[in-house]
Coordinates of C-alpha atoms in Angstrom, one line a residue:
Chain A
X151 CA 27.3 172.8 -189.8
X152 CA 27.5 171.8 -193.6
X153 CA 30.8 171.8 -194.9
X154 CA 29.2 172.1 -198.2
X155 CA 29.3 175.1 -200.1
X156 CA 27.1 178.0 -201.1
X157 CA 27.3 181.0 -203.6
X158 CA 25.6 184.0 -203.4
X159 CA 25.8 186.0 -207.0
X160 CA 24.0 189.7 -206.6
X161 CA 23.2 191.5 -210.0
X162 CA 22.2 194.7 -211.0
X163 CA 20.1 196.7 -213.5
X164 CA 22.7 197.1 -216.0
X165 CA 22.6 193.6 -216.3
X166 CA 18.8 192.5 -215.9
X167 CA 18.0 195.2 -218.3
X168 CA 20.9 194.1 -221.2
X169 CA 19.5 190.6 -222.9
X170 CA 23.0 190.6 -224.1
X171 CA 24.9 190.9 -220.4
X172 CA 21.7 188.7 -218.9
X173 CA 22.0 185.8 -221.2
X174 CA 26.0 185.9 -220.8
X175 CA 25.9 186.1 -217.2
X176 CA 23.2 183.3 -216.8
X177 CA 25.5 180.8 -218.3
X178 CA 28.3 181.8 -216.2
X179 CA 26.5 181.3 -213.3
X180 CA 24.7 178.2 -214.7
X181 CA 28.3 176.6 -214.6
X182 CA 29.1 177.6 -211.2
X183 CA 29.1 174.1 -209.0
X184 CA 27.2 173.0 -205.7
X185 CA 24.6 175.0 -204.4
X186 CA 24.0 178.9 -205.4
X187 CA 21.9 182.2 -205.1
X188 CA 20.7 185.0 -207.5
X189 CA 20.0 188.4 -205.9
X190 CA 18.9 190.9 -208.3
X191 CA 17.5 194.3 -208.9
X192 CA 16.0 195.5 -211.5
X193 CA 15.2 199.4 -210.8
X194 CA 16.1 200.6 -214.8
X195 CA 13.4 198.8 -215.6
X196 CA 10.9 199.5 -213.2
X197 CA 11.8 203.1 -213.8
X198 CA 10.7 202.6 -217.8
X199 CA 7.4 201.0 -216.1
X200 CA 6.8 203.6 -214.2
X201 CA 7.5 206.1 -217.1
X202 CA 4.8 204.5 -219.6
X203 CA 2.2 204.6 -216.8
X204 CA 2.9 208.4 -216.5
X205 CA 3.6 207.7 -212.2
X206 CA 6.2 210.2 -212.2
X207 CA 9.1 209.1 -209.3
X208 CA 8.6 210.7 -205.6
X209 CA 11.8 211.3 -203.9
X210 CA 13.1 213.3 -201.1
X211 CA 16.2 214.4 -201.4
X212 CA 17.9 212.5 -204.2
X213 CA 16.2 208.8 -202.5
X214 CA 13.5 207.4 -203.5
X215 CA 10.2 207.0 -201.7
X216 CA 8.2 204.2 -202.7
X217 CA 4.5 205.1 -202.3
X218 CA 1.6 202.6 -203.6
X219 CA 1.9 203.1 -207.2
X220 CA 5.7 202.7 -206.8
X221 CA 5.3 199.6 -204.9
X222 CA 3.3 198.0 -207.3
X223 CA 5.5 199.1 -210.2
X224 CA 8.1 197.5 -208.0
X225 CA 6.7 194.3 -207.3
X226 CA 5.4 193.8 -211.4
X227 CA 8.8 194.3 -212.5
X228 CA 11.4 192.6 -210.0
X229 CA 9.0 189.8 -208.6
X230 CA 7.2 189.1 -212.1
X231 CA 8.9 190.1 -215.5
X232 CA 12.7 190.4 -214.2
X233 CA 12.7 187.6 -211.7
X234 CA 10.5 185.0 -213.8
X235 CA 12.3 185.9 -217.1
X236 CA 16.1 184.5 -215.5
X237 CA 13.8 181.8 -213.7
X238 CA 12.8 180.4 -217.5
X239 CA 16.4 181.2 -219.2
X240 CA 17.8 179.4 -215.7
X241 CA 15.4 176.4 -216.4
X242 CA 16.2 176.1 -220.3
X243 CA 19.9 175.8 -219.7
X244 CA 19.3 173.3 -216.9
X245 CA 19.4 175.1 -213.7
X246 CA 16.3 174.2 -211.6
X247 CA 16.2 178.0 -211.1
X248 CA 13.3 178.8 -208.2
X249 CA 11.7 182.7 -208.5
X250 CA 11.2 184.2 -205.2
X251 CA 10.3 187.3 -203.0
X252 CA 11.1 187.7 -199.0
X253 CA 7.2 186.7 -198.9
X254 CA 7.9 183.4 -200.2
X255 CA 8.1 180.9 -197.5
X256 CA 8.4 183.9 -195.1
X257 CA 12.5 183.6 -196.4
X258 CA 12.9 187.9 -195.6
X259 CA 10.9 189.4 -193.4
X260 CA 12.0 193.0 -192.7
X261 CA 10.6 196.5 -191.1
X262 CA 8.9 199.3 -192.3
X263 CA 11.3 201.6 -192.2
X264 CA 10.6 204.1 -189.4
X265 CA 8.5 207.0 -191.0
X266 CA 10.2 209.7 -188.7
X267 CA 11.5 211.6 -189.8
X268 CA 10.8 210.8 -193.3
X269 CA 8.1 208.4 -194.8
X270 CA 10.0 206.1 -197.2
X271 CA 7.0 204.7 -198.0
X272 CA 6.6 200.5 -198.4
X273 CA 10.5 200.2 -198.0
X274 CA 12.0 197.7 -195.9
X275 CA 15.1 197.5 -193.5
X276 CA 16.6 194.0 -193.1
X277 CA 17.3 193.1 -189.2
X278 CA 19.4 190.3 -187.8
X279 CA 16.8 187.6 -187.5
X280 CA 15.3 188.8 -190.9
X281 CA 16.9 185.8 -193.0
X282 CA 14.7 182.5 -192.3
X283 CA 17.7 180.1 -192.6
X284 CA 15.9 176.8 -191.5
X285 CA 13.5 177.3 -194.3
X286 CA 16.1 178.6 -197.2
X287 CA 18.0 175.4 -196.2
X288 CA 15.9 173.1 -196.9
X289 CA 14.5 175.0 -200.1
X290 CA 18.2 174.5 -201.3
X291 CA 17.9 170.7 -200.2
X292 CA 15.6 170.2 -202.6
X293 CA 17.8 171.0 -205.5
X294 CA 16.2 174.2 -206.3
X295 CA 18.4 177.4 -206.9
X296 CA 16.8 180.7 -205.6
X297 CA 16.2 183.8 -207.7
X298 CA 15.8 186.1 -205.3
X299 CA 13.8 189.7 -205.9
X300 CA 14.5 192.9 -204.7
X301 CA 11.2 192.6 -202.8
X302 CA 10.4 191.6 -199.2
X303 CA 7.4 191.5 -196.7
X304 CA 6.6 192.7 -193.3
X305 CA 4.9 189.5 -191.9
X306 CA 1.4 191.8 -191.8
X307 CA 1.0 191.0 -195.8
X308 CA 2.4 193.8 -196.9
X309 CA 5.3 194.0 -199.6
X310 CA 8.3 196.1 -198.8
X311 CA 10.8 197.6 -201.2
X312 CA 14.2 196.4 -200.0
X313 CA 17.9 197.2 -201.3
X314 CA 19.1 193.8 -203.1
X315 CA 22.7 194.6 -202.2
X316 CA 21.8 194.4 -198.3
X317 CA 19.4 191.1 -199.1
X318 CA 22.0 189.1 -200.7
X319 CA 24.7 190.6 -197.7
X320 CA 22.1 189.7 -195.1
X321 CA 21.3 186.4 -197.3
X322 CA 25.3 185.1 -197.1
X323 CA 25.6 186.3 -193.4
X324 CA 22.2 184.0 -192.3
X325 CA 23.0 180.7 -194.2
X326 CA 26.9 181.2 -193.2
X327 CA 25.5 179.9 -189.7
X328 CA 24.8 176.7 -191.9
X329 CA 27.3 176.4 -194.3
X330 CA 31.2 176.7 -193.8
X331 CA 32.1 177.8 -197.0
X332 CA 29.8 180.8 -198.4
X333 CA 31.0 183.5 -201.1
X334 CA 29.7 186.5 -202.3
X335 CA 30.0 187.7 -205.3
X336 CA 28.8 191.4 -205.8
X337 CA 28.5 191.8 -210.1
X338 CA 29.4 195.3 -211.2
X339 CA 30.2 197.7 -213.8
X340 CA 33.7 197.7 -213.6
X341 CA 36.5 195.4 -212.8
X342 CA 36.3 195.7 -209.4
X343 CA 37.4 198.3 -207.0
X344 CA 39.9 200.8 -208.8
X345 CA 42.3 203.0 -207.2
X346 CA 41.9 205.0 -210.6
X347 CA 38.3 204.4 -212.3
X348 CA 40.0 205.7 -216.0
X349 CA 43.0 203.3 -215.6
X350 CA 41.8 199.8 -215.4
X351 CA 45.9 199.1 -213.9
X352 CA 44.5 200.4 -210.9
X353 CA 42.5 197.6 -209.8
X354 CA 42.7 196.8 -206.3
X355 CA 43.2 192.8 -205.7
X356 CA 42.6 192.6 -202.3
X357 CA 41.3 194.8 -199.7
X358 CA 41.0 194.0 -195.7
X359 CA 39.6 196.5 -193.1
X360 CA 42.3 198.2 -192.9
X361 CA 43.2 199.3 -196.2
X362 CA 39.1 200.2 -196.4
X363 CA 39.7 202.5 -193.8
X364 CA 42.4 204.1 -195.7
X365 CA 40.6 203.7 -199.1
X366 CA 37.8 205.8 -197.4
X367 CA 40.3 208.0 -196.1
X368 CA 41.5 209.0 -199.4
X369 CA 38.5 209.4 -200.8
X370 CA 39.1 206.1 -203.4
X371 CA 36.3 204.6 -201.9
X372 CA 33.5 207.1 -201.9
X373 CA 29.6 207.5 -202.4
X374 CA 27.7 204.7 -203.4
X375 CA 30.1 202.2 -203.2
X376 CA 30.5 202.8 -199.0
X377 CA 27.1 200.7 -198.7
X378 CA 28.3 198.1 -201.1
X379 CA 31.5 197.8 -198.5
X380 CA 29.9 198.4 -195.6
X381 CA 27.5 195.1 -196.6
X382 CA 30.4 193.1 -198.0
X383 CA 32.6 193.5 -194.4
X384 CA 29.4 193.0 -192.3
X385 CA 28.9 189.6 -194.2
X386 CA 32.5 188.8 -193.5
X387 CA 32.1 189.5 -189.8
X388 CA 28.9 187.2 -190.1
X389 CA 31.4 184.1 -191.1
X390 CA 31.2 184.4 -194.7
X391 CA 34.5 183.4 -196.3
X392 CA 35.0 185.6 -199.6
X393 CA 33.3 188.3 -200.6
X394 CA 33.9 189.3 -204.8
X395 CA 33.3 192.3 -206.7
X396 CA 33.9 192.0 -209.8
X397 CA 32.4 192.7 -213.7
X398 CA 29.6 189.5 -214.5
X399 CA 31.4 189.2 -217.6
X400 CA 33.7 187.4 -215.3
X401 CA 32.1 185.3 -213.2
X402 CA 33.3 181.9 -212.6
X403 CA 37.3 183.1 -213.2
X404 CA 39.5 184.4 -210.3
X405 CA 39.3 188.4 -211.2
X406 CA 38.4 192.0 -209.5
X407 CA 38.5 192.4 -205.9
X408 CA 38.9 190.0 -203.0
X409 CA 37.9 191.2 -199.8
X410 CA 39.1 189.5 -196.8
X411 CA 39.0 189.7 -192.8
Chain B
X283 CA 1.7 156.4 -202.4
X284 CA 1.0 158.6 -199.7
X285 CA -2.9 158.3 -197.8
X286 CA -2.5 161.7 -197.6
X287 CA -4.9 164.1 -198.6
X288 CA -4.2 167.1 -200.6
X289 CA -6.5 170.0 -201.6
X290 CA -6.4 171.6 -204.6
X291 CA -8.6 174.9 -204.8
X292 CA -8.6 177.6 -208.2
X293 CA -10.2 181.1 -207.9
X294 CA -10.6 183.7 -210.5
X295 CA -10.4 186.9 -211.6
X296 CA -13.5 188.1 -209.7
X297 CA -12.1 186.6 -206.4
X298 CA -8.2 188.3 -207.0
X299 CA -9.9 191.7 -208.1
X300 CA -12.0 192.2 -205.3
X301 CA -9.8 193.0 -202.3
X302 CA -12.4 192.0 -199.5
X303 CA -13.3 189.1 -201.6
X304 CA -9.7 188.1 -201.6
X305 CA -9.0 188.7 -198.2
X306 CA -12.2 186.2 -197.1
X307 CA -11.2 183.8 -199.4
X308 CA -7.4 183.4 -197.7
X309 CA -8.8 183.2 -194.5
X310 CA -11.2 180.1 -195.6
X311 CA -8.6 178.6 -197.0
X312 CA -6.4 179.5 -194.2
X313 CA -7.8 177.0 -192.4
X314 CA -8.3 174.2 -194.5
X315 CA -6.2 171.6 -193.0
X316 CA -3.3 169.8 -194.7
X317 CA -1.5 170.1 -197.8
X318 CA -2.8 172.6 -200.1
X319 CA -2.3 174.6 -203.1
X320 CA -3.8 177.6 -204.5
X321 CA -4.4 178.1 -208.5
X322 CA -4.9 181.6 -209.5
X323 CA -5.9 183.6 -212.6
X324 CA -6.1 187.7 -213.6
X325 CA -7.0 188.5 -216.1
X326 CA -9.1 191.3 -215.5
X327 CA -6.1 192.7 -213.7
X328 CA -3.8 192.1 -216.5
X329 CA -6.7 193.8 -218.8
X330 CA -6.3 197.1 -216.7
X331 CA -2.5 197.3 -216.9
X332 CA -3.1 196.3 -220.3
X333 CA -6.1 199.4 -221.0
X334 CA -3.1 202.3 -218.4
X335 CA -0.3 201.2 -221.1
X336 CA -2.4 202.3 -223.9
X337 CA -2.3 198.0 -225.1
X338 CA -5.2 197.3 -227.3
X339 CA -6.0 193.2 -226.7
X340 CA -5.5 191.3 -230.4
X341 CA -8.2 189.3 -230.7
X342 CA -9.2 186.4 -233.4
X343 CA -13.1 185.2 -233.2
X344 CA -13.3 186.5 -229.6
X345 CA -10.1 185.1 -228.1
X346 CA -7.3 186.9 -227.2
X347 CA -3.8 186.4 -229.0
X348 CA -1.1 186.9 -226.5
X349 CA 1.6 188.9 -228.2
X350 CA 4.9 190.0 -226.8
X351 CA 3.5 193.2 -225.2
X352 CA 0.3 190.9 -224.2
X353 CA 3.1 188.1 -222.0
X354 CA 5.0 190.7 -220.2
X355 CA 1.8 192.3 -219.1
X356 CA 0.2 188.8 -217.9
X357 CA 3.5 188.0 -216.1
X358 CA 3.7 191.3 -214.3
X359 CA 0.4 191.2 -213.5
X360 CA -0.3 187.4 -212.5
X361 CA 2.7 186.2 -211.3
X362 CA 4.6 189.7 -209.8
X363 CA 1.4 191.7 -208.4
X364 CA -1.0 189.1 -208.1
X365 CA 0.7 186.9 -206.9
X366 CA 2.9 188.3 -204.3
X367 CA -0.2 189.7 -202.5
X368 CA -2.1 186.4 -202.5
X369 CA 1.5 185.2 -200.9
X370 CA 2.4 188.0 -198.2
X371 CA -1.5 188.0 -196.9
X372 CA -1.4 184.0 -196.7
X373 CA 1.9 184.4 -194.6
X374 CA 0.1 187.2 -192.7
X375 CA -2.3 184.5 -191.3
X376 CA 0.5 182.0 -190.8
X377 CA 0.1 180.0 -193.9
X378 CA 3.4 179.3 -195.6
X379 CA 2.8 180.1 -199.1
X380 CA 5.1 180.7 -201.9
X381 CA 4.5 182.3 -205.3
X382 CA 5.2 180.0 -208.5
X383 CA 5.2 179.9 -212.2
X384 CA 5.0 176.8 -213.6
X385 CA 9.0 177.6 -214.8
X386 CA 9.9 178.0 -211.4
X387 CA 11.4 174.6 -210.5
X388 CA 10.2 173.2 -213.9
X389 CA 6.7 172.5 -212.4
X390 CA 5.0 172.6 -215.1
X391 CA 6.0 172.3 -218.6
X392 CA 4.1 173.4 -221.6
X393 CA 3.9 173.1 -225.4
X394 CA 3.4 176.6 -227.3
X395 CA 0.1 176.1 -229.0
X396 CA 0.9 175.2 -232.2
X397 CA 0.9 178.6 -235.0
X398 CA -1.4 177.0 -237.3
X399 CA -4.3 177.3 -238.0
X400 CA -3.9 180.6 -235.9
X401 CA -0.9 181.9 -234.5
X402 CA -2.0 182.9 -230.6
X403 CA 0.9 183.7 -229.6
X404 CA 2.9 182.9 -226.0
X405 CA 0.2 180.5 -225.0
X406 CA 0.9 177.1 -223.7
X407 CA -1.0 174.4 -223.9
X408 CA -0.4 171.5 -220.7
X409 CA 0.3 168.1 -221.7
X410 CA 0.1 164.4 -219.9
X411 CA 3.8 164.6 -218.9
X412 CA 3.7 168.5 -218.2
X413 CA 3.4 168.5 -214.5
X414 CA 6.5 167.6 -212.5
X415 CA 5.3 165.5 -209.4
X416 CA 8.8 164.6 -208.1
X417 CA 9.7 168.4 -207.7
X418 CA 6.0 169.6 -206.3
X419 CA 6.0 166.9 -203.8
X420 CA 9.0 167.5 -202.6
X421 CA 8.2 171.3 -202.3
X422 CA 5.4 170.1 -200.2
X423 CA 6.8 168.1 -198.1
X424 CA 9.1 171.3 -197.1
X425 CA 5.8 172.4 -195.6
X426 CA 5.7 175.1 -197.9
X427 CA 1.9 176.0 -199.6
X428 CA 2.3 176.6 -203.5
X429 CA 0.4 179.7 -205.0
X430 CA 0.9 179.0 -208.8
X431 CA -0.1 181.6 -211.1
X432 CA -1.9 181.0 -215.1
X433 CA 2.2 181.3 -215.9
X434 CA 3.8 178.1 -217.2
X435 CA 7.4 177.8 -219.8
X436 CA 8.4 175.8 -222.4
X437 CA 11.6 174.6 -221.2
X438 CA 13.1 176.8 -223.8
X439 CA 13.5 180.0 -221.7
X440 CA 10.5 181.2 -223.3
X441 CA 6.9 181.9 -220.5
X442 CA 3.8 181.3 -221.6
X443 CA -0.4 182.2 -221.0
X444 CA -1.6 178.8 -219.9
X445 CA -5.6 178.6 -218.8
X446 CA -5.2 178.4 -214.6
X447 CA -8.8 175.9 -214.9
X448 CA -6.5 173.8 -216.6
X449 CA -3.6 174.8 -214.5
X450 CA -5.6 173.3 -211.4
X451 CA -6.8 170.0 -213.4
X452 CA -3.5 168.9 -214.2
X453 CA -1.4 169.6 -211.1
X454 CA -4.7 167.3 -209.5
X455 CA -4.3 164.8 -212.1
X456 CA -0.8 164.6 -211.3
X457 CA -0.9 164.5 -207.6
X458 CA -3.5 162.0 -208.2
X459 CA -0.1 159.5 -208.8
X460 CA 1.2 160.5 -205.2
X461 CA -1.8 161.0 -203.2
X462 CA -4.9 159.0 -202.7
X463 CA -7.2 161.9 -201.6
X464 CA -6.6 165.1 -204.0
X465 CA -9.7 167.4 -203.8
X466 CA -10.3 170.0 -206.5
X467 CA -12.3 172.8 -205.7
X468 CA -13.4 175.5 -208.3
X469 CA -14.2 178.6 -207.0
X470 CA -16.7 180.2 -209.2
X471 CA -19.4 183.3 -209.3
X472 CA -22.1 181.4 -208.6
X473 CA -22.9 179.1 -205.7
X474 CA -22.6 176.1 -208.3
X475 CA -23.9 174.4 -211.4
X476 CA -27.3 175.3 -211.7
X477 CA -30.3 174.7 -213.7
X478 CA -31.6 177.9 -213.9
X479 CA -29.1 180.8 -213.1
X480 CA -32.0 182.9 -212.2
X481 CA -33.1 180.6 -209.4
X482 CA -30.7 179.9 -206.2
X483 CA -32.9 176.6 -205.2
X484 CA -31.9 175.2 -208.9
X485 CA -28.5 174.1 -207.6
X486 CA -27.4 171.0 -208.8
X487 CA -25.5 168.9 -205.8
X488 CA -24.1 166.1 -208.0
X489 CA -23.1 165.5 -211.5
X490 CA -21.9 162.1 -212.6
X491 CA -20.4 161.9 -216.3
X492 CA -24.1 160.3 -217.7
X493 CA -26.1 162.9 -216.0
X494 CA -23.7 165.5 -217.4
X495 CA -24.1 164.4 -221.5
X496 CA -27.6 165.4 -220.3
X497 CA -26.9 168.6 -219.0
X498 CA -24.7 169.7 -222.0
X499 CA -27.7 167.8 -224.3
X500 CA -30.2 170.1 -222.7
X501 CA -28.0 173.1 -223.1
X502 CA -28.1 173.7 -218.8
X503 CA -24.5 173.3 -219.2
X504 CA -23.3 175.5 -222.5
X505 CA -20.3 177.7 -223.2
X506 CA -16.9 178.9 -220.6
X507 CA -18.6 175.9 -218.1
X508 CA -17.8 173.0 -220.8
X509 CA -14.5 173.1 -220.8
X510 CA -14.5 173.9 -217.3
X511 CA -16.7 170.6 -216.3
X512 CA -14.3 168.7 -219.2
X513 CA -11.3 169.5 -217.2
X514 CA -12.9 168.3 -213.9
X515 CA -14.1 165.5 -215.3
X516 CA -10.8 165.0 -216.7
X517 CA -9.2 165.0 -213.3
X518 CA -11.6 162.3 -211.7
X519 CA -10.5 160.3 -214.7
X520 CA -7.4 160.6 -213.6
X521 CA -7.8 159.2 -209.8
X522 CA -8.9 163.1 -208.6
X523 CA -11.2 161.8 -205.4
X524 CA -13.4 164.7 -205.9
X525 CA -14.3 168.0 -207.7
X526 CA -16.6 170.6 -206.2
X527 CA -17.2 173.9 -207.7
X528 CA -18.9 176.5 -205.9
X529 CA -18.7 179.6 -204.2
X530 CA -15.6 181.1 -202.8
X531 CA -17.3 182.5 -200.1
X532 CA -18.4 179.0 -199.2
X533 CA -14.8 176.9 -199.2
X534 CA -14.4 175.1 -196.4
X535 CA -18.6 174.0 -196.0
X536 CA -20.2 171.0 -198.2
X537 CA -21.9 173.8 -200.7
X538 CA -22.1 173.6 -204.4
X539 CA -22.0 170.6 -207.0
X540 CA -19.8 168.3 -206.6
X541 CA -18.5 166.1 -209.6
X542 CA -18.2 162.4 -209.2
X543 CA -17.2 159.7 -211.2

């Protein structure tokens, strides 16, 4: 095993679609030493896509089904115009920034998720063996930093819609089999985890399994944010070291929440 | 330099609109053996997004102007959906592509075309020094197959339209320095360069530069094929071994014309 290290830096769509927050955040992580990772979304946009093409969103039951418009949609915006526009911006400020899907190099390969009882559509699930680490490795040996898409395949050339919270998760568990010292770093919206989301004093430092249990408990932990967790202490279990959540604003400094084993 | 051989092989529009076209097309080249890259265009693609968003083309004296609206459209269209199919169907049949703009791993660096006379917009014109040999072979030798799109940058965070026949010239050119067998193969609508385009037994097998100032004197070679044939000729210049063009449907057999110095 390496004892090099390697960080994993997940974004979202309020930062792919904010020039602003995109061009801040790209020189924060342009300063970040050693060997490093980009996983980002990029579903606001895709949405506005989708809405000047008059392909109006299926869903079932508040989630999203991506059809073959949607796909397509998908794969325009987060695999071309999001993905290549930080890959150029990367390369101007001299980070040898590297665009990719899943597809590339075979690096994700994932399941159709199962259409019973409800077809998702060209979505994929990511499974234990999805993450080609031999490959990624030596990608990253090259010198070149990933960009990695929200997009990944199913190894029978078809693209697959897949959440980029879970890729850069399953991303930092599968090269922690290589490297000793991997962190992720989960970019959000607000500090970090908050006890109080209206009082930014309420910022949890720290949080290990137990207090999750308890934070779920109480209900300070709730909705969309159980995922994000439920990724972050799966990737610990995996052998990651650190796992961050914190605002891109502050990438690079020691802020938001830690979570630990 | 390496005795290797490398194979360099550009298709158009007609071969990445036409699904079944495609689809025969990746399984000849599939099983072309060695290292090998692809060079795509789409621009009939990009003109259908283009004609759903309700974007009119800006033209001067019959060529397009790419304006902003016109560069996210071609990077959606070439480099996301275009792309990414060409590079999950190649994996499908076990060939190990990945997707690239010329801004991913600055492999290829471009010069906006300068705004005067006429101001075309985001297009990039490729220069001597524009390809970056040290990065590509070094992507190659991760046994990974490069699938570069008509997308190149400028080093200054901005992407730009570059011509993918002048795409696949250069990156031959360029290889040229590293390895002393690079092939170039345009794939094209007809099965070559013919005398008359009416009759199929008027293929021409080889052109040498003195019988092709004949062929451009006598007008059998006239308009898109010029600069096409310049480019190619361009390449052998530069230590290309050889440069066929012919039919897609016929890579992998000794069809078409083949260019020699």
């Amino acid at each position: 095993m390496s004892k090099e290290d390697l960080h994993i830096v997940k974004i979202g769509g309020n930062i792919t679609g904010s020039p602003d927050k995109l061009a801040d955040f790209l020189a924060r992580f342009h300063k970040l030493e050693g060997k490093k990772i980009i996983v980002h979304g990029g579903g606001r946009q895709a949405t506005a896509l989708s809405e000047k093409l008059g392909i109006k969103a299926k869903m079932h039951e508040g989630r999203r089904i991506t059809d073959d418009e949607a796909i397509d949609v998908a794969v325009q915006v987060y695999a071309g115009l999001v993905n290549k526009k930080i890959v150029a911006q990367l390369q101007s400020l001299g980070t040898n920034a590297v665009g990719l899907t899943g597809a590339d190099m075979n690096l994700i390969k994932c399941s159709i998720r199962p259409k019973d009882p409800i077809d998702f559509g060209w979505v994929g699930d990511i499974e234990a063996d999805s993450v080609n680490v031999e490959q990624l490795d030596k990608l990253l040996n090259t010198g070149a930093v990933p960009v990695f898409c929200a997009i990944t395949h199913d190894g029978n050339g078809n693209l697959l819609n897949t959440n980029a919270d879970t890729i850069a998760s399953a991303l930092s568990a599968g090269m922690a089999q290589k490297y000793s010292g991997v962190e992720l770093t989960y970019c959000f919206e607000m500090p970090g985890v908050m006890r109080d989301i209206k009082d930014p004093n309420s910022l949890i430092r720290e949080i290990d399994p137990t207090l999750y249990d308890q934070l779920k408990k109480d209900e300070v932990v709730k909705d969309g944010m159980i995922p994000k967790l439920d990724n972050a202490f799966d990737a610990i279990e995996s052998g990651v070291s650190k796992v961050h959540i914190q605002e891109a604003s502050t990438l690079g400094t020691e802020s938001g929440t830690t979570l630990i084993k």
